[in-house]
Coordinates of C-alpha atoms and ligand atoms in Angstrom, one line a residue:
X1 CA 7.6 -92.2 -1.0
X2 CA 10.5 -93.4 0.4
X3 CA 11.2 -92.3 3.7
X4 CA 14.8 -91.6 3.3
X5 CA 14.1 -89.5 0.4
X6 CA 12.0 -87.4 2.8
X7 CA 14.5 -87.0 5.0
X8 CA 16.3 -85.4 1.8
X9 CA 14.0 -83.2 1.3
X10 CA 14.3 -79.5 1.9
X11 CA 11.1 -77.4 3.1
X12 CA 12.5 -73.5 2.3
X13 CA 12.8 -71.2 4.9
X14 CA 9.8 -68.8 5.1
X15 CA 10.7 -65.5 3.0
X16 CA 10.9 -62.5 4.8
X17 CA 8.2 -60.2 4.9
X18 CA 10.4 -57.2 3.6
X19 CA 11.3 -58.1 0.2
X20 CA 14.2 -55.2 0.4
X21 CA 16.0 -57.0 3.3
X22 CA 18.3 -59.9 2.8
X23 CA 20.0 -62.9 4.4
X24 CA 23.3 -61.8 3.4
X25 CA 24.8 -59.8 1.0
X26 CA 28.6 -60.2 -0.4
X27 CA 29.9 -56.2 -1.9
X28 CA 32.1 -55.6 -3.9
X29 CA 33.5 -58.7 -5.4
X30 CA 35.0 -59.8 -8.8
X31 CA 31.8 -62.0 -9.9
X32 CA 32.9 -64.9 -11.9
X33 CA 29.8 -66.3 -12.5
X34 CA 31.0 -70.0 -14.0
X35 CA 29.7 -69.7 -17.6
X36 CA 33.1 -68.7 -18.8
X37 CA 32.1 -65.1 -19.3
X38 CA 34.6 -62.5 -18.5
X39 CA 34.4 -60.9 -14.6
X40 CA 32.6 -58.3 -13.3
X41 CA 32.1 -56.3 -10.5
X42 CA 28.5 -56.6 -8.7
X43 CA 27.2 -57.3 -5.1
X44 CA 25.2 -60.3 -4.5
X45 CA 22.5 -61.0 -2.2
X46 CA 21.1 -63.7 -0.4
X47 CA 17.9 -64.4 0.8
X48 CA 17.2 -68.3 2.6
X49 CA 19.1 -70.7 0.3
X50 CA 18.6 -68.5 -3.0
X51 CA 20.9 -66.3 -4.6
X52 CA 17.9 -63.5 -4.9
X53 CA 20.0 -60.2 -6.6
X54 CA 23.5 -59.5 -8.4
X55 CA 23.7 -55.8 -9.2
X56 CA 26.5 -53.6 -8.9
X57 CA 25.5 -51.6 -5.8
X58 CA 22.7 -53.2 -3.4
X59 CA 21.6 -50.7 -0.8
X60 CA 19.2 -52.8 1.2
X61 CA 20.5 -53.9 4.5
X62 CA 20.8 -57.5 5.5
X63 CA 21.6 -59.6 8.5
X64 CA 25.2 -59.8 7.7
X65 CA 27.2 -57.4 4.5
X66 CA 30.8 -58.8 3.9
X67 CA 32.8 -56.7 1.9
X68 CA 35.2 -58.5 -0.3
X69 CA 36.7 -56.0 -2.9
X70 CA 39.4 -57.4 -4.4
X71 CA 37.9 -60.5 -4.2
X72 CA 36.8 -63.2 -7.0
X73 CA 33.2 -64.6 -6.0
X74 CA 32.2 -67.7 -7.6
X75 CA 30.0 -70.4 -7.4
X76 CA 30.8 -73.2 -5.1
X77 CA 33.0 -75.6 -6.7
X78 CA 31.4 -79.5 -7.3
X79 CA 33.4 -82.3 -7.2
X80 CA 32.3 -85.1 -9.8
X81 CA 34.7 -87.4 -8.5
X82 CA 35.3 -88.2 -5.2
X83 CA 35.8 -91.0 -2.5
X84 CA 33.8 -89.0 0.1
X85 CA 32.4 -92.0 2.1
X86 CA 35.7 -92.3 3.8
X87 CA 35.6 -90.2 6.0
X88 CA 32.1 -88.2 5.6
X89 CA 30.8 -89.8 9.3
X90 CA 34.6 -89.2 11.1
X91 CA 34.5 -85.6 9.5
X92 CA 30.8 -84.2 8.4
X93 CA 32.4 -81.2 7.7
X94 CA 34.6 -81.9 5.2
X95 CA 37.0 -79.2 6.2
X96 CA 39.5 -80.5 3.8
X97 CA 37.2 -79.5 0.8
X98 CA 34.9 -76.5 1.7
X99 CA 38.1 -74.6 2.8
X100 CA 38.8 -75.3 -1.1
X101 CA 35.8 -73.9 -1.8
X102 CA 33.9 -77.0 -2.6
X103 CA 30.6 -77.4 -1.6
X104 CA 28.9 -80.7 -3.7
X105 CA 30.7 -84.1 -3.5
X106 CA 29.7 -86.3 -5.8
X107 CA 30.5 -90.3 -4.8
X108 CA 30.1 -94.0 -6.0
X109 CA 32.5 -93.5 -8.6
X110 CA 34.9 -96.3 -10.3
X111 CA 32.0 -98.6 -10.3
X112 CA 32.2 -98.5 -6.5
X113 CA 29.0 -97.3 -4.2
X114 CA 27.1 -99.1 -1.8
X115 CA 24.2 -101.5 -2.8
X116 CA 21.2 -100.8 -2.1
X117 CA 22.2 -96.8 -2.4
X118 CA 18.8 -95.7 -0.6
X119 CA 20.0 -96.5 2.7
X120 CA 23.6 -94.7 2.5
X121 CA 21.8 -91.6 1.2
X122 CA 19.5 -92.0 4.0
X123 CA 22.4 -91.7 6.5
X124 CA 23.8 -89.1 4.9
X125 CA 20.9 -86.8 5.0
X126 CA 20.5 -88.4 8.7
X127 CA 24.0 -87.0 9.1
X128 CA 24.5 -83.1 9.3
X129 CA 26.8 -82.4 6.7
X130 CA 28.3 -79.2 5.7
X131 CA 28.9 -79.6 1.4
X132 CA 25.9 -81.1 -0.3
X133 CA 26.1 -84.7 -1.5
X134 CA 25.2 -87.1 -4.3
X135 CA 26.4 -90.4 -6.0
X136 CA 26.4 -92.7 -8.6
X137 CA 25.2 -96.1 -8.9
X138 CA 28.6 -98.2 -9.1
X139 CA 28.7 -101.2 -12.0
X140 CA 31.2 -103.2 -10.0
X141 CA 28.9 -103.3 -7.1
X142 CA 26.2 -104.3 -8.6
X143 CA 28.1 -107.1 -10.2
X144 CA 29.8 -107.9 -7.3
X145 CA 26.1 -108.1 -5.5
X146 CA 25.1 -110.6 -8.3
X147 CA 27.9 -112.6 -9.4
X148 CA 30.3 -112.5 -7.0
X149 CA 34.5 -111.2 -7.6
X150 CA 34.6 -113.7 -10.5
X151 CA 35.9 -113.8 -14.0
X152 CA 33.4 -115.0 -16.4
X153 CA 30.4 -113.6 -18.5
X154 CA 27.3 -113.4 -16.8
X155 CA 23.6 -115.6 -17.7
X156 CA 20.9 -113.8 -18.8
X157 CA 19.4 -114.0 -15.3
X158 CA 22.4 -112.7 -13.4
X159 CA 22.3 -109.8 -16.2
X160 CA 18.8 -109.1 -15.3
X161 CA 19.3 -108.8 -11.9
X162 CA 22.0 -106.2 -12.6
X163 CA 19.7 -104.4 -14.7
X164 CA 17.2 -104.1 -11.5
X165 CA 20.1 -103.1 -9.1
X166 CA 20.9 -100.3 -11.6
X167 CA 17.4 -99.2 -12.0
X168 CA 16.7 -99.0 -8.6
X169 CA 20.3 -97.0 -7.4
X170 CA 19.1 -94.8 -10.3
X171 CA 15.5 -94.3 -8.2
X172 CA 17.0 -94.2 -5.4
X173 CA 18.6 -91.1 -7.0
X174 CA 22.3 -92.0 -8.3
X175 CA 23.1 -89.3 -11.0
X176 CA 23.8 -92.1 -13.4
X177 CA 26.2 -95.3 -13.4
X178 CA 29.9 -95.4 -13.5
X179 CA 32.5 -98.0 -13.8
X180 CA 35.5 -99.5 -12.6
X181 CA 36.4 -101.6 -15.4
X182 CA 40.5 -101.3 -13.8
X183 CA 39.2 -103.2 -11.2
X184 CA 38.4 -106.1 -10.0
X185 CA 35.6 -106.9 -11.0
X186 CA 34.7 -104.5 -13.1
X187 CA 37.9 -105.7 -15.3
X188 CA 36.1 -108.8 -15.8
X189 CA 33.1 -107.4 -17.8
X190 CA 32.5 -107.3 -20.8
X191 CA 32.0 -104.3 -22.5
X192 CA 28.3 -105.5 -24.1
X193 CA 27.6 -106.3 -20.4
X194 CA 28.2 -102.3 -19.4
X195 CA 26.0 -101.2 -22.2
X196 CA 23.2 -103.2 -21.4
X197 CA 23.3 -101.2 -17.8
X198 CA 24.2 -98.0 -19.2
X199 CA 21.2 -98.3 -21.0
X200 CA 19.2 -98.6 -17.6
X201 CA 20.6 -95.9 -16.9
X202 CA 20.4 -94.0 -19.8
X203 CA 17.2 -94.1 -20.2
X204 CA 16.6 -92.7 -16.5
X205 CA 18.1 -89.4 -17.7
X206 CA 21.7 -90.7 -15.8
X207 CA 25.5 -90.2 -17.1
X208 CA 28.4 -92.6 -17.5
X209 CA 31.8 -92.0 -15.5
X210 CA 34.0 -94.4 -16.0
X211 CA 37.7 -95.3 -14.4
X212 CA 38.8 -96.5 -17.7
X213 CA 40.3 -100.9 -18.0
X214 CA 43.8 -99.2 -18.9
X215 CA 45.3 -96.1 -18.1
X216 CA 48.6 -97.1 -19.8
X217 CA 49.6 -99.8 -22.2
X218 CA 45.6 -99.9 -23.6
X219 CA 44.6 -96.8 -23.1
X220 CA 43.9 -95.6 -26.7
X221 CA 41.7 -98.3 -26.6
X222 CA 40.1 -98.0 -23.2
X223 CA 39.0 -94.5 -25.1
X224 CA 37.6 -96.1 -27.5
X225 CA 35.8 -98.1 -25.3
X226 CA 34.4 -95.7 -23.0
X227 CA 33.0 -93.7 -26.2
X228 CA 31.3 -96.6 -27.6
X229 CA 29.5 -97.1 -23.8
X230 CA 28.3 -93.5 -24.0
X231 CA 27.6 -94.1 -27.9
X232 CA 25.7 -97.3 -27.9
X233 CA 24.0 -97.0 -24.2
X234 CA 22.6 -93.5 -25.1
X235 CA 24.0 -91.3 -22.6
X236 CA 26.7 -89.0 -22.3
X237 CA 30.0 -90.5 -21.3
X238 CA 32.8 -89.4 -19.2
X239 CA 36.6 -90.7 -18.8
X240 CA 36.9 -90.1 -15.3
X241 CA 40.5 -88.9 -13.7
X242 CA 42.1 -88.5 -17.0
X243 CA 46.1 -89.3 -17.3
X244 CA 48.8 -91.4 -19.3
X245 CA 50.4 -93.6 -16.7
X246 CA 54.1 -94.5 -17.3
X247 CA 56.8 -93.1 -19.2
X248 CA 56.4 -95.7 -21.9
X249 CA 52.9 -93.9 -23.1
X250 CA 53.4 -90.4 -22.3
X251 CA 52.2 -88.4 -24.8
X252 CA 49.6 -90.2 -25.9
X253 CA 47.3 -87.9 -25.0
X254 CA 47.6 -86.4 -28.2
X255 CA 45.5 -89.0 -29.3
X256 CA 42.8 -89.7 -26.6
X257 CA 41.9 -85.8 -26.9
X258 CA 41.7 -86.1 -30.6
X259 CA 39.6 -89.5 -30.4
X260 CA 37.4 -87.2 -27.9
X261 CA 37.3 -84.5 -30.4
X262 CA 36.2 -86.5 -32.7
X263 CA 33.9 -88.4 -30.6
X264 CA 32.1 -85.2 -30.0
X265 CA 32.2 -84.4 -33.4
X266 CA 29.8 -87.4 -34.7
X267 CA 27.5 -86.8 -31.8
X268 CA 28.8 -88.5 -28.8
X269 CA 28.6 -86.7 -25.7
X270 CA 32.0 -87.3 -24.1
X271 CA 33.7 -85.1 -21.7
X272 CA 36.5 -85.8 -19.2
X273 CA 37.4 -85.2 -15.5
X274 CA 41.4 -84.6 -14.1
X275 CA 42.9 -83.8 -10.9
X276 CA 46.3 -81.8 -11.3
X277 CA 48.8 -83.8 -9.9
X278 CA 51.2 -86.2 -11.5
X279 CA 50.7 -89.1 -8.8
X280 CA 47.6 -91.1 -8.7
X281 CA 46.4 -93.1 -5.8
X282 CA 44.9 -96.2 -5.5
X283 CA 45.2 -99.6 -3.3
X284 CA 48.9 -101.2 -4.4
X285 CA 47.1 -104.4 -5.3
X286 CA 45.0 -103.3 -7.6
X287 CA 47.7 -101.0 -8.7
X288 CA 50.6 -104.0 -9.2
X289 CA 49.2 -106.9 -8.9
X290 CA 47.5 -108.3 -12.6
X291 CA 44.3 -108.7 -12.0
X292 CA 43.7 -112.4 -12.4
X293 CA 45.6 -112.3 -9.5
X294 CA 43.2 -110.7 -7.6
X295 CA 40.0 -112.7 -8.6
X296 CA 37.7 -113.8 -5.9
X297 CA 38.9 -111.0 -3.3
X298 CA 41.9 -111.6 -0.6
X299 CA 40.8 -115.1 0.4
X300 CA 41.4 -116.2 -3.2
X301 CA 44.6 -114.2 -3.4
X302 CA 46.5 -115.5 -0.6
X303 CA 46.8 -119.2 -1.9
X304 CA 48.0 -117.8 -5.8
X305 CA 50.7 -116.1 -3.7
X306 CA 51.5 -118.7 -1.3
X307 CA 52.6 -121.3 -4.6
X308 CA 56.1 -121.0 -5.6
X309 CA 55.2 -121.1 -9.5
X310 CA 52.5 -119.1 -9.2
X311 CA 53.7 -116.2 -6.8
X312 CA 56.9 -115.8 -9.2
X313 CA 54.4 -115.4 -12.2
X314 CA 52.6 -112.9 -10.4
X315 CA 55.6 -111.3 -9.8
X316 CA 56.9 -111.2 -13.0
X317 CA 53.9 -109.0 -13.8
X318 CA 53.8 -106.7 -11.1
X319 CA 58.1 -106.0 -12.0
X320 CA 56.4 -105.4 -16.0
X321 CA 54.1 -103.0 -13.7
X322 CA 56.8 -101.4 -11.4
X323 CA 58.9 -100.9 -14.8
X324 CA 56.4 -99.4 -17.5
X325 CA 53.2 -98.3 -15.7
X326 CA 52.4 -97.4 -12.2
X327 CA 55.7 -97.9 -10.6
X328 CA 57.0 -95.3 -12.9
X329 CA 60.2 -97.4 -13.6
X330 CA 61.5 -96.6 -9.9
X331 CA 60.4 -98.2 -6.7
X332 CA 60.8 -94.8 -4.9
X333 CA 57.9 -93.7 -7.0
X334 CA 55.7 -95.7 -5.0
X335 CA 54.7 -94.5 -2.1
X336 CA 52.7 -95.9 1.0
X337 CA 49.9 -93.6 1.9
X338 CA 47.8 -95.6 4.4
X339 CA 48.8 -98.9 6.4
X340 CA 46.3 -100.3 8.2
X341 CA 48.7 -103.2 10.2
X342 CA 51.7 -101.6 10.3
X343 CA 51.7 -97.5 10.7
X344 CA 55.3 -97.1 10.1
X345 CA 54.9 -97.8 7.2
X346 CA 52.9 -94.7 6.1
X347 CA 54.5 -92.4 4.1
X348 CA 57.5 -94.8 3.4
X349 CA 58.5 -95.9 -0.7
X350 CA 58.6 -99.6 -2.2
X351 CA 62.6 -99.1 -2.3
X352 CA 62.6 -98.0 1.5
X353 CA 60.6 -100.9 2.9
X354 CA 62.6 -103.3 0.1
X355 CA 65.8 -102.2 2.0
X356 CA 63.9 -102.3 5.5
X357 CA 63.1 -105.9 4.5
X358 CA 66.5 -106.8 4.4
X359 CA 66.6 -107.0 0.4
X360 CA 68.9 -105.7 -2.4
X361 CA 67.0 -102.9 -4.0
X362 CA 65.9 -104.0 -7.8
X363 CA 62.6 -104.0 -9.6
X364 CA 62.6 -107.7 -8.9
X365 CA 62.7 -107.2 -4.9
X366 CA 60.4 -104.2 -5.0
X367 CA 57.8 -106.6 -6.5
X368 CA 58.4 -109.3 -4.1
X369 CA 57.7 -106.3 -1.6
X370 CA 54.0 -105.4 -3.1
X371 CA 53.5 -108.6 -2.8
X372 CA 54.4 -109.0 0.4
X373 CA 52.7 -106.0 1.4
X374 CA 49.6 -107.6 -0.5
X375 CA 50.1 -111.0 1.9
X376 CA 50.3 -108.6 5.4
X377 CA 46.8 -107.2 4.3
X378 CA 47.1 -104.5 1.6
X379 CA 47.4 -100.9 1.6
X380 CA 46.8 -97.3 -0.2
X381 CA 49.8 -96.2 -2.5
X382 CA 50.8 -93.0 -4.1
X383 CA 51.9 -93.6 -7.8
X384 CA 54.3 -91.1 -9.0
X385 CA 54.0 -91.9 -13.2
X386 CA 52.2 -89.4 -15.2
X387 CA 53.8 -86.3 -17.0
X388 CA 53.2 -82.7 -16.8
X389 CA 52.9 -82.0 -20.5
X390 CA 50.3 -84.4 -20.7
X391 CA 48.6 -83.2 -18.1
X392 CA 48.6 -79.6 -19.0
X393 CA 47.5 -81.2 -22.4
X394 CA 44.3 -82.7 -20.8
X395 CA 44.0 -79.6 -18.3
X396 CA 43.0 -77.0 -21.4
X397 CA 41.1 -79.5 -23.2
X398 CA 37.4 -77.7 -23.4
X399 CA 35.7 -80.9 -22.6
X400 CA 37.4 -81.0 -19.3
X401 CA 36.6 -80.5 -15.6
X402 CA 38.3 -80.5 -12.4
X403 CA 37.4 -83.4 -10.4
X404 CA 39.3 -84.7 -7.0
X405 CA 39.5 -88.1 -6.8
X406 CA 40.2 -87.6 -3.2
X407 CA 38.7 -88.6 0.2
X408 CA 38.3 -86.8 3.7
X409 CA 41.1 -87.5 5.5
X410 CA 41.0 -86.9 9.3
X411 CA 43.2 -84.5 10.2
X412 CA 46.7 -85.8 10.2
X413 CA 46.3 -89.3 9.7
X414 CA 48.1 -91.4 7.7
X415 CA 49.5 -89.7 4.4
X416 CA 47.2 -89.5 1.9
X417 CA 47.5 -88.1 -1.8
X418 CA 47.3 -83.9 -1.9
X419 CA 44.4 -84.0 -4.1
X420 CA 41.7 -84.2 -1.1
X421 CA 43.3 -80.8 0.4
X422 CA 45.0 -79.0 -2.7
X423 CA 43.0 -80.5 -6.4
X424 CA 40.5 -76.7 -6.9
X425 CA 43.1 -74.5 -5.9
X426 CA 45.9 -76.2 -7.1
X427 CA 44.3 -75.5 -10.4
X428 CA 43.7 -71.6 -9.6
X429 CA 47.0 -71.1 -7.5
X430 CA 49.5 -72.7 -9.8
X431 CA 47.6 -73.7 -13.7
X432 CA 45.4 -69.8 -13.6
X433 CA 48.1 -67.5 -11.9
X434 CA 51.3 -69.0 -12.2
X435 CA 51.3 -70.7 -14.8
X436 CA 48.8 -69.3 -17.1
X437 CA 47.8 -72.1 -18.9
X438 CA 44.1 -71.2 -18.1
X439 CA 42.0 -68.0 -17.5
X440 CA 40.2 -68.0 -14.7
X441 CA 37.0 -67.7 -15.7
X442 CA 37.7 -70.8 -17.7
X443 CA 39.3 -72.5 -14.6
X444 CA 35.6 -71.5 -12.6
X445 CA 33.8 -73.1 -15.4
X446 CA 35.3 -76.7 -15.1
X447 CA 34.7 -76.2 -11.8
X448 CA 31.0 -75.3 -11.2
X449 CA 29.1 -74.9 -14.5
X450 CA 30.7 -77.5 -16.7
X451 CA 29.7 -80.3 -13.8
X452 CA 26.4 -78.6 -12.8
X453 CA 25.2 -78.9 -16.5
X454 CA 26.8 -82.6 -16.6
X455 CA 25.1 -83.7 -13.6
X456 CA 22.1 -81.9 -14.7
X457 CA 22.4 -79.8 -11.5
X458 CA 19.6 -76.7 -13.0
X459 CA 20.0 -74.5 -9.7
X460 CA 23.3 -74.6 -9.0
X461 CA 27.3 -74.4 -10.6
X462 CA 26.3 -70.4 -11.9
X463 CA 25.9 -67.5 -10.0
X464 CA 22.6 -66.0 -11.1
X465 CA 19.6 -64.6 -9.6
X466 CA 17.0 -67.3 -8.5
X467 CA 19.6 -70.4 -8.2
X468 CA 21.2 -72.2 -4.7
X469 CA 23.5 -69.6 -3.4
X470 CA 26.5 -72.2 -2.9
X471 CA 29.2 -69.3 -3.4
X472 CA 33.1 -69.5 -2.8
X473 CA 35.1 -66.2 -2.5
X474 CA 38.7 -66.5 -2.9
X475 CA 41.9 -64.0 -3.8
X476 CA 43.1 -64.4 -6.8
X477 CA 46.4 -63.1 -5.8
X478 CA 46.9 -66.0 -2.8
X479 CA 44.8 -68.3 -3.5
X480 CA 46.7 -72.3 -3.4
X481 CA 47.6 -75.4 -2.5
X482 CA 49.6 -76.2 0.3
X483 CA 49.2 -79.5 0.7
X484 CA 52.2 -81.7 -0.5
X485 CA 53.4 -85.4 -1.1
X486 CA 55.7 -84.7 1.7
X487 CA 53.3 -82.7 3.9
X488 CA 49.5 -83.5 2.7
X489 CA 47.6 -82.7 5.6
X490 CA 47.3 -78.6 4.9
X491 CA 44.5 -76.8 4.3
X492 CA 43.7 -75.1 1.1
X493 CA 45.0 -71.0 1.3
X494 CA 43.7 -67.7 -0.2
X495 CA 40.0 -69.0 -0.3
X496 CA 38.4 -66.2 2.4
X497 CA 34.5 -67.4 2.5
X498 CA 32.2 -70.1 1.3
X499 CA 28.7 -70.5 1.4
X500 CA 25.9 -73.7 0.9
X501 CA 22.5 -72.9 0.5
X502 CA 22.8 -69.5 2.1
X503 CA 24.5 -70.5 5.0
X504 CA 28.1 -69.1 5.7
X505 CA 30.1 -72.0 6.4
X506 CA 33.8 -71.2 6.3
X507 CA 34.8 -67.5 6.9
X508 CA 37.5 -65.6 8.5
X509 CA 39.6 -68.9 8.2
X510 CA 37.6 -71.0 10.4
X511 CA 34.4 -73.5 10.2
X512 CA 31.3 -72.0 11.0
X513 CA 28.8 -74.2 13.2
X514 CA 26.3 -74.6 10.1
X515 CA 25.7 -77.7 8.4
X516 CA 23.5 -77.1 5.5
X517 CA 24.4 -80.1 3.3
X518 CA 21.7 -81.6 1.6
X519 CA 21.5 -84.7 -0.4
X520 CA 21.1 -84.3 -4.0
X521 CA 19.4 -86.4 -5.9
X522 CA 20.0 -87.6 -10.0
X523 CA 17.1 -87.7 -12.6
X524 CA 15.9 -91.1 -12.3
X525 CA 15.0 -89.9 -8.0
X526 CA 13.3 -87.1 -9.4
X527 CA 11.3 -88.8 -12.0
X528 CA 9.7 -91.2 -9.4
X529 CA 9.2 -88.5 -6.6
X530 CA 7.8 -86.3 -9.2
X531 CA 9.7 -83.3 -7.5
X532 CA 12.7 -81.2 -9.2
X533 CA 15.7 -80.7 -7.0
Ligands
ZN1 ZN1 39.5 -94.1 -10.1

């Protein structure tokens, strides 16, 4: 065995001699237990890392009773999606996220994770880390590993190769393999390439998430595509981060849901994942630039923009880009979130630092400004082009779940996208009570069970008697968001304790000093260790 993966793994805590006494007990509360099912009102006790009795009055005593009437108790929320490596060694707490109640991150997604994944997994369980953590095993990665940022098919060999990187992320313990194909180079795949590696992992027991090759213009088709991965690899599939971008396609997801539905229909496992928000976030090259622009990484890049009759077909794109799809047909939709050479930056639009530039603001000039800002080194942009009916759309959909997309900031620095603070109780705050577009036993359910069972996470995502006791309580009357575009750096509100395996770790508005993260670890790790999670 491995010894990383024995640093992952948990020897239980030795059960108390008095079966009658607990670990903790939680009276009182609203149970939502994540299926879906209606609430009710029950205690729930906790013994070591095990949820070991829900009844609706528990007499026994225990090392600590909160009483939280008036209170929804839940499980603890998992994250499918998120970008957790930045930041999980600046901040192993994760503030930003348990005080939303989250307590698994899942990483490696948009066929980005780090290759060889045994290692990374090893630091992380090295680390002490509050939430618990697992990953996929990224396809752009692995090409990347093999073939290098470059555009053309792949030999036989190289595809082999990519076929024993995939297999071994997946016994390493990734929780499947997702992709990219947006990217670079993940955009320059082709799709028989991903199915040959989604069969790797398919027949490890892993999943498909995928950061769909077109989010606007082709995304009807990038649907389609994603479907016939899940379909012809063998696995379940999963569009990752749903949303129409620009104003051009909104609405179409009329159609993606109904090619879903009917997906599902025939017998192909496909779900989806969404953040609530109607900005994405991603690097402003990748975002605006084409992507033949962007072959071969930086060093390639430079020289395309440094000739004249190149750069001004580069830029031609990126003003189609600025107009129709991520720019949202408005420079001041695009927003600088992080700025590596130049801070002031941070925060500021592509019209602002157009002007700032010395430049007329038009589409045109904004374009020559991504570029620019491409030139000085790149940076992270905030994309304000999706719409709310299409999100509220995607939202209800039944073969959706909640998933971040975000990061862990460090507390007030640089100005990254709301979702890392606000995504979970954005959903219950304003989509469950304000808006009522979801019940909130349906809102819990994309949130804990739905992922749990995608993930095939057995002992965890429901509250029931013999599972990991990751719990959130939260009020259902306060309970929000208040992290902003304007302001992102606030914490979640309304969520008043959270628990991972047993251990309180946010209470009373304030980070405990436990750390009880563990490394969680996808079929394929459990197949070769012969040990279930
Ligand atoms: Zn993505």
């Amino acid at each position: 065995m491995r010894r990383w993966l024995l640093l992952a793994l948990v020897v239980p805590v030795v059960l108390s001699a008095q079966p009658s006494n607990y670990d903790l007990i939680i009276r009182g509360g609203r149970i939502v237990d994540g299926t879906g099912s209606p609430w009710y009102r029950s205690d729930l006790a906790v013994r070591a890392d095990t949820i070991v009795r829900i009844a609706p009055s528990i007499a026994a005593t225990a090392a600590r009773v909160i009483d939280v009437k008036g209170m929804v108790v839940a499980p603890g929320f998992i994250d499918i999606h998120t970008h957790a490596r930045r930041g999980i060694f600046e901040v192993p707490t994760a503030d930003n996220y348990v005080r939303q109640g989250v307590t698994t991150l899942l990483e490696g997604p948009d066929g980005s994770s780090p290759i060889p994944l045994g290692p990374f997994l090893s630091k992380i369980a090295a680390t002490r880390i509050t939430p618990n953590f697992g990953s996929f095993v990224g396809q752009g990665s692995v090409r990347s590993a093999v073939m290098g940022d470059v555009n053309r098919p792949s030999t036989a060999e190289e595809r082999e190769r990519m076929r024993t990187l995939v297999r071994q992320g997946m016994e390493e313990g990734a929780f499947g393999l997702s992709t990219g194909l947006f990217y670079v180079p993940g955009t320059f795949t082709p799709t028989d390439e991903v199915v040959e590696l989604a069969r790797v992992a398919a027949s490890m027991g892993g999943i498909h998430i995928s950061h769909m090759r077109d989010e606007a213009k082709g995304v009807l088709e990038s649907v389609k595509e994603t479907i016939a991965i899940g379909e012809r690899g063998g696995l379940p599939t999963q569009i990752t981060h749903h949303k129409i971008i620009g104003k051009k396609y909104w609405g179409q997801s009329v159609d993606t849901l109904r090619l879903v539905d009917d997906a599902r229909a025939r017998g192909v496992d496909a779900t989806i994942d969404q953040y609530p928000y109607t900005a994405s976030s991603t690097s402003i090259g990748s975002a605006l630039l084409p992507a033949w622009a962007l072959e071969g990484g930086a060093a390639a890049t430079r020289p395309r923009l440094k000739d004249p009759a190149t750069r001004a077909r580069i830029q031609a794109e990126t003003a189609n880009l600025l107009r129709d799809e991520r720019g949202g047909g408005d420079p001041r939709n695009v927003v600088v979130a992080r700025c590596d050479w130049d801070q002031s930056l941070t925060g500021m639009d592509l019209a602002a630092i157009t002007a700032k530039r010395g430049l007329a603001v038009s589409i045109e000039t904004a374009a020559d400004t991504a570029l620019w800002i491409v030139e000085q080194g790149g940076a992270q942009g905030i994309f304000h082009a999706i719409h709310e009916e299409d999100l509220q759309r995607i939202l209800v959909h039944p073969a959706t779940m909640i998933g971040s997309d975000g990061e862990i900031p460090i507390f007030g620095k640089n100005h990254p996208h709301p979702r890392s603070y606000g995504t979970f109780v954005r959903v219950l705050g304003v989509y469950v009570r304000e808006k009522h577009v979801l019940a909130l036993e349906a809102a819990v359910q994309k949130m804990s069970a739905f992922p749990a069972q995608r993930l095939g996470l057995a002992d965890r995502g429901v509250l029931r008697e013999g599972l990991k006791a990751d719990v959130v309580v939260f009020d259902p009357a306060t309970v929000r968001d208040t992290a902003t575009f304007a302001q992102p750096h606030s914490y979640a509100a309304g969520v008043a304790l959270v628990v991972v395996n047993g251990e309180v770790v946010f209470d009373n508005g304030a980070m405990t000093a436990a750390r009880p993260g563990r490394v969680l670890l996808g079929s394929g790790g459990e197949l070769v260790n012969g040990v279930r999670r």
